[in-house]
mmCIF file with all atom_site columns, C-alpha atoms in Angstrom:
data_model
loop_
_atom_site.group_PDB
_atom_site.id
_atom_site.type_symbol
_atom_site.label_atom_id
_atom_site.label_alt_id
_atom_site.label_comp_id
_atom_site.label_asym_id
_atom_site.label_entity_id
_atom_site.label_seq_id
_atom_site.pdbx_PDB_ins_code
_atom_site.Cartn_x
_atom_site.Cartn_y
_atom_site.Cartn_z
_atom_site.occupancy
_atom_site.B_iso_or_equiv
_atom_site.pdbx_formal_charge
_atom_site.auth_seq_id
_atom_site.auth_comp_id
_atom_site.auth_asym_id
_atom_site.auth_atom_id
_atom_site.pdbx_PDB_model_num
ATOM 1   C CA . MET X 1 1   ? 0.000   0.000   0.000   1.00 53.00 ? 1029 MET X CA 1
ATOM 2   C CA . LYS X 1 2   ? 1.420   3.386   -0.917  1.00 57.00 ? 1030 LYS X CA 1
ATOM 3   C CA . SER X 1 3   ? 1.840   6.253   1.496   1.00 55.00 ? 1031 SER X CA 1
ATOM 4   C CA . LEU X 1 4   ? -1.015  8.702   1.146   1.00 59.00 ? 1032 LEU X CA 1
ATOM 5   C CA . VAL X 1 5   ? 0.189   11.724  3.033   1.00 56.00 ? 1033 VAL X CA 1
ATOM 6   C CA . VAL X 1 6   ? 3.922   12.387  2.748   1.00 52.00 ? 1034 VAL X CA 1
ATOM 7   C CA . LYS X 1 7   ? 5.928   11.832  -0.442  1.00 55.00 ? 1035 LYS X CA 1
ATOM 8   C CA . SER X 1 8   ? 9.030   13.627  0.785   1.00 60.00 ? 1036 SER X CA 1
ATOM 9   C CA . ALA X 1 9   ? 9.856   16.139  3.468   1.00 57.00 ? 1037 ALA X CA 1
ATOM 10  C CA . GLY X 1 10  ? 7.239   18.894  3.297   1.00 68.00 ? 1038 GLY X CA 1
ATOM 11  C CA . SER X 1 11  ? 5.389   17.458  0.295   1.00 84.00 ? 1039 SER X CA 1
ATOM 12  C CA . ILE X 1 12  ? 1.759   16.338  0.614   1.00 87.00 ? 1040 ILE X CA 1
ATOM 13  C CA . ASP X 1 13  ? 0.231   13.939  -1.916  1.00 90.00 ? 1041 ASP X CA 1
ATOM 14  C CA . TRP X 1 14  ? -3.019  15.841  -2.564  1.00 91.00 ? 1042 TRP X CA 1
ATOM 15  C CA . PRO X 1 15  ? -4.132  13.698  -5.536  1.00 91.00 ? 1043 PRO X CA 1
ATOM 16  C CA . GLY X 1 16  ? -3.677  10.542  -3.454  1.00 91.00 ? 1044 GLY X CA 1
ATOM 17  C CA . ILE X 1 17  ? -5.670  12.037  -0.607  1.00 92.00 ? 1045 ILE X CA 1
ATOM 18  C CA . GLY X 1 18  ? -8.386  13.127  -3.051  1.00 93.00 ? 1046 GLY X CA 1
ATOM 19  C CA . GLN X 1 19  ? -8.629  9.657   -4.607  1.00 93.00 ? 1047 GLN X CA 1
ATOM 20  C CA . SER X 1 20  ? -8.870  8.054   -1.182  1.00 93.00 ? 1048 SER X CA 1
ATOM 21  C CA . ALA X 1 21  ? -11.557 10.520  -0.102  1.00 94.00 ? 1049 ALA X CA 1
ATOM 22  C CA . ILE X 1 22  ? -13.605 9.745   -3.222  1.00 94.00 ? 1050 ILE X CA 1
ATOM 23  C CA . LYS X 1 23  ? -13.317 5.998   -2.537  1.00 91.00 ? 1051 LYS X CA 1
ATOM 24  C CA . VAL X 1 24  ? -14.501 6.487   1.046   1.00 91.00 ? 1052 VAL X CA 1
ATOM 25  C CA . LEU X 1 25  ? -17.385 8.669   -0.154  1.00 92.00 ? 1053 LEU X CA 1
ATOM 26  C CA . LEU X 1 26  ? -18.516 6.071   -2.705  1.00 90.00 ? 1054 LEU X CA 1
ATOM 27  C CA . VAL X 1 27  ? -18.331 3.199   -0.213  1.00 86.00 ? 1055 VAL X CA 1
ATOM 28  C CA . GLY X 1 28  ? -20.246 5.315   2.301   1.00 87.00 ? 1056 GLY X CA 1
ATOM 29  C CA . LEU X 1 29  ? -22.958 6.016   -0.255  1.00 87.00 ? 1057 LEU X CA 1
ATOM 30  C CA . VAL X 1 30  ? -23.255 2.365   -1.243  1.00 82.00 ? 1058 VAL X CA 1
ATOM 31  C CA . PHE X 1 31  ? -23.410 0.989   2.284   1.00 81.00 ? 1059 PHE X CA 1
ATOM 32  C CA . GLY X 1 32  ? -24.936 4.010   3.991   1.00 87.00 ? 1060 GLY X CA 1
ATOM 33  C CA . ALA X 1 33  ? -27.746 4.646   1.536   1.00 90.00 ? 1061 ALA X CA 1
ATOM 34  C CA . GLY X 1 34  ? -27.565 1.866   -1.033  1.00 90.00 ? 1062 GLY X CA 1
ATOM 35  C CA . LEU X 1 35  ? -28.313 -1.118  1.186   1.00 92.00 ? 1063 LEU X CA 1
ATOM 36  C CA . PRO X 1 36  ? -31.277 0.504   2.962   1.00 94.00 ? 1064 PRO X CA 1
ATOM 37  C CA . ALA X 1 37  ? -32.640 1.606   -0.429  1.00 94.00 ? 1065 ALA X CA 1
ATOM 38  C CA . LEU X 1 38  ? -32.203 -1.930  -1.775  1.00 95.00 ? 1066 LEU X CA 1
ATOM 39  C CA . TYR X 1 39  ? -34.026 -3.242  1.301   1.00 97.00 ? 1067 TYR X CA 1
ATOM 40  C CA . ALA X 1 40  ? -36.901 -0.822  0.645   1.00 97.00 ? 1068 ALA X CA 1
ATOM 41  C CA . VAL X 1 41  ? -37.070 -1.961  -2.982  1.00 97.00 ? 1069 VAL X CA 1
ATOM 42  C CA . GLY X 1 42  ? -37.086 -5.576  -1.809  1.00 98.00 ? 1070 GLY X CA 1
ATOM 43  C CA . LEU X 1 43  ? -39.975 -4.907  0.566   1.00 98.00 ? 1071 LEU X CA 1
ATOM 44  C CA . ARG X 1 44  ? -41.898 -3.100  -2.155  1.00 96.00 ? 1072 ARG X CA 1
ATOM 45  C CA . LEU X 1 45  ? -41.357 -5.991  -4.576  1.00 97.00 ? 1073 LEU X CA 1
ATOM 46  C CA . TRP X 1 46  ? -42.340 -8.500  -1.898  1.00 97.00 ? 1074 TRP X CA 1
ATOM 47  C CA . ASP X 1 47  ? -45.583 -6.625  -1.283  1.00 93.00 ? 1075 ASP X CA 1
ATOM 48  C CA . ALA X 1 48  ? -46.319 -6.386  -5.003  1.00 91.00 ? 1076 ALA X CA 1
ATOM 49  C CA . GLY X 1 49  ? -45.514 -10.048 -5.503  1.00 93.00 ? 1077 GLY X CA 1
ATOM 50  C CA . THR X 1 50  ? -47.642 -11.611 -2.786  1.00 92.00 ? 1078 THR X CA 1
ATOM 51  C CA . GLY X 1 51  ? -51.019 -10.542 -4.132  1.00 87.00 ? 1079 GLY X CA 1
ATOM 52  C CA . GLY X 1 52  ? -54.052 -10.494 -1.847  1.00 88.00 ? 1080 GLY X CA 1
ATOM 53  C CA . VAL X 1 53  ? -57.035 -8.243  -1.255  1.00 86.00 ? 1081 VAL X CA 1
ATOM 54  C CA . ALA X 1 54  ? -56.712 -4.534  -2.047  1.00 81.00 ? 1082 ALA X CA 1
ATOM 55  C CA . LYS X 1 55  ? -58.357 -1.750  -0.007  1.00 84.00 ? 1083 LYS X CA 1
ATOM 56  C CA . ASP X 1 56  ? -61.261 -1.549  -2.442  1.00 89.00 ? 1084 ASP X CA 1
ATOM 57  C CA . GLY X 1 57  ? -61.946 -5.280  -2.133  1.00 88.00 ? 1085 GLY X CA 1
ATOM 58  C CA . THR X 1 58  ? -60.448 -6.431  -5.413  1.00 90.00 ? 1086 THR X CA 1
ATOM 59  C CA . VAL X 1 59  ? -58.323 -9.561  -5.349  1.00 90.00 ? 1087 VAL X CA 1
ATOM 60  C CA . THR X 1 60  ? -54.910 -9.461  -6.997  1.00 87.00 ? 1088 THR X CA 1
ATOM 61  C CA . LYS X 1 61  ? -52.929 -12.535 -7.934  1.00 91.00 ? 1089 LYS X CA 1
ATOM 62  C CA . ALA X 1 62  ? -49.344 -13.192 -6.929  1.00 92.00 ? 1090 ALA X CA 1
ATOM 63  C CA . ASN X 1 63  ? -46.572 -11.938 -9.202  1.00 94.00 ? 1091 ASN X CA 1
ATOM 64  C CA . PRO X 1 64  ? -43.706 -14.474 -9.281  1.00 96.00 ? 1092 PRO X CA 1
ATOM 65  C CA . LEU X 1 65  ? -41.363 -12.051 -11.065 1.00 97.00 ? 1093 LEU X CA 1
ATOM 66  C CA . ALA X 1 66  ? -41.753 -9.478  -8.279  1.00 96.00 ? 1094 ALA X CA 1
ATOM 67  C CA . LEU X 1 67  ? -41.147 -12.181 -5.663  1.00 97.00 ? 1095 LEU X CA 1
ATOM 68  C CA . ALA X 1 68  ? -37.993 -13.259 -7.514  1.00 98.00 ? 1096 ALA X CA 1
ATOM 69  C CA . GLY X 1 69  ? -36.804 -9.641  -7.563  1.00 98.00 ? 1097 GLY X CA 1
ATOM 70  C CA . ALA X 1 70  ? -37.468 -9.322  -3.834  1.00 98.00 ? 1098 ALA X CA 1
ATOM 71  C CA . ALA X 1 71  ? -35.569 -12.539 -3.144  1.00 98.00 ? 1099 ALA X CA 1
ATOM 72  C CA . LEU X 1 72  ? -32.635 -11.297 -5.229  1.00 98.00 ? 1100 LEU X CA 1
ATOM 73  C CA . ALA X 1 73  ? -32.589 -7.995  -3.329  1.00 98.00 ? 1101 ALA X CA 1
ATOM 74  C CA . PHE X 1 74  ? -32.580 -9.780  0.033   1.00 98.00 ? 1102 PHE X CA 1
ATOM 75  C CA . VAL X 1 75  ? -29.843 -12.201 -1.087  1.00 98.00 ? 1103 VAL X CA 1
ATOM 76  C CA . LEU X 1 76  ? -27.682 -9.254  -2.187  1.00 96.00 ? 1104 LEU X CA 1
ATOM 77  C CA . ILE X 1 77  ? -28.209 -7.547  1.174   1.00 95.00 ? 1105 ILE X CA 1
ATOM 78  C CA . VAL X 1 78  ? -27.278 -10.678 3.130   1.00 96.00 ? 1106 VAL X CA 1
ATOM 79  C CA . ALA X 1 79  ? -24.197 -11.174 0.924   1.00 95.00 ? 1107 ALA X CA 1
ATOM 80  C CA . ALA X 1 80  ? -23.090 -7.568  1.498   1.00 91.00 ? 1108 ALA X CA 1
ATOM 81  C CA . VAL X 1 81  ? -23.527 -7.906  5.265   1.00 91.00 ? 1109 VAL X CA 1
ATOM 82  C CA . VAL X 1 82  ? -21.614 -11.205 5.369   1.00 94.00 ? 1110 VAL X CA 1
ATOM 83  C CA . CYS X 1 83  ? -18.797 -9.756  3.230   1.00 91.00 ? 1111 CYS X CA 1
ATOM 84  C CA . GLY X 1 84  ? -18.639 -6.705  5.489   1.00 88.00 ? 1112 GLY X CA 1
ATOM 85  C CA . LEU X 1 85  ? -18.406 -8.848  8.611   1.00 93.00 ? 1113 LEU X CA 1
ATOM 86  C CA . LEU X 1 86  ? -15.722 -11.026 7.038   1.00 92.00 ? 1114 LEU X CA 1
ATOM 87  C CA . LEU X 1 87  ? -13.784 -7.926  6.003   1.00 89.00 ? 1115 LEU X CA 1
ATOM 88  C CA . VAL X 1 88  ? -13.901 -6.512  9.523   1.00 90.00 ? 1116 VAL X CA 1
ATOM 89  C CA . MET X 1 89  ? -12.960 -9.847  11.111  1.00 93.00 ? 1117 MET X CA 1
ATOM 90  C CA . LYS X 1 90  ? -10.404 -11.030 8.522   1.00 91.00 ? 1118 LYS X CA 1
ATOM 91  C CA . LYS X 1 91  ? -7.376  -10.841 10.850  1.00 91.00 ? 1119 LYS X CA 1
ATOM 92  C CA . THR X 1 92  ? -9.193  -12.596 13.690  1.00 93.00 ? 1120 THR X CA 1
ATOM 93  C CA . ILE X 1 93  ? -10.377 -15.346 11.368  1.00 93.00 ? 1121 ILE X CA 1
ATOM 94  C CA . ALA X 1 94  ? -6.872  -15.750 9.928   1.00 90.00 ? 1122 ALA X CA 1
ATOM 95  C CA . HIS X 1 95  ? -5.385  -15.884 13.434  1.00 92.00 ? 1123 HIS X CA 1
ATOM 96  C CA . TYR X 1 96  ? -7.710  -18.545 14.808  1.00 95.00 ? 1124 TYR X CA 1
ATOM 97  C CA . THR X 1 97  ? -8.350  -20.650 11.705  1.00 94.00 ? 1125 THR X CA 1
ATOM 98  C CA . GLY X 1 98  ? -5.430  -19.961 9.380   1.00 92.00 ? 1126 GLY X CA 1
ATOM 99  C CA . TRP X 1 99  ? -7.886  -19.081 6.598   1.00 92.00 ? 1127 TRP X CA 1
ATOM 100 C CA . THR X 1 100 ? -7.178  -15.894 4.644   1.00 91.00 ? 1128 THR X CA 1
ATOM 101 C CA . VAL X 1 101 ? -10.628 -14.502 3.926   1.00 90.00 ? 1129 VAL X CA 1
ATOM 102 C CA . PHE X 1 102 ? -9.720  -11.965 1.235   1.00 86.00 ? 1130 PHE X CA 1
ATOM 103 C CA . PRO X 1 103 ? -6.219  -12.924 0.022   1.00 88.00 ? 1131 PRO X CA 1
ATOM 104 C CA . GLY X 1 104 ? -5.784  -9.886  -2.229  1.00 83.00 ? 1132 GLY X CA 1
ATOM 105 C CA . LEU X 1 105 ? -6.549  -7.321  0.483   1.00 75.00 ? 1133 LEU X CA 1
ATOM 106 C CA . GLY X 1 106 ? -3.547  -8.036  2.677   1.00 62.00 ? 1134 GLY X CA 1
#
């Protein structure tokens, strides 16, 4: 991993700091707003896919495509949460089990 702050005495790597800040911003948007939005979409698809009785008394049939979309959204959310937990715990897992969770991330 390269040094982000000091290239030489008195020199600050502003482009490196800017690139790192953009990466942090994008990850924050994905996990801070993206996963809750995906969860909301999954709930909306689940509701649309189950069918049932509407407020006016009409009966709607189940929509299997909407249910499949909801299931996909929930699977993606669970996968993101599991990957996040593994990323946070990678050194502990490697210490106790000898398994390197994400070999390319150091």
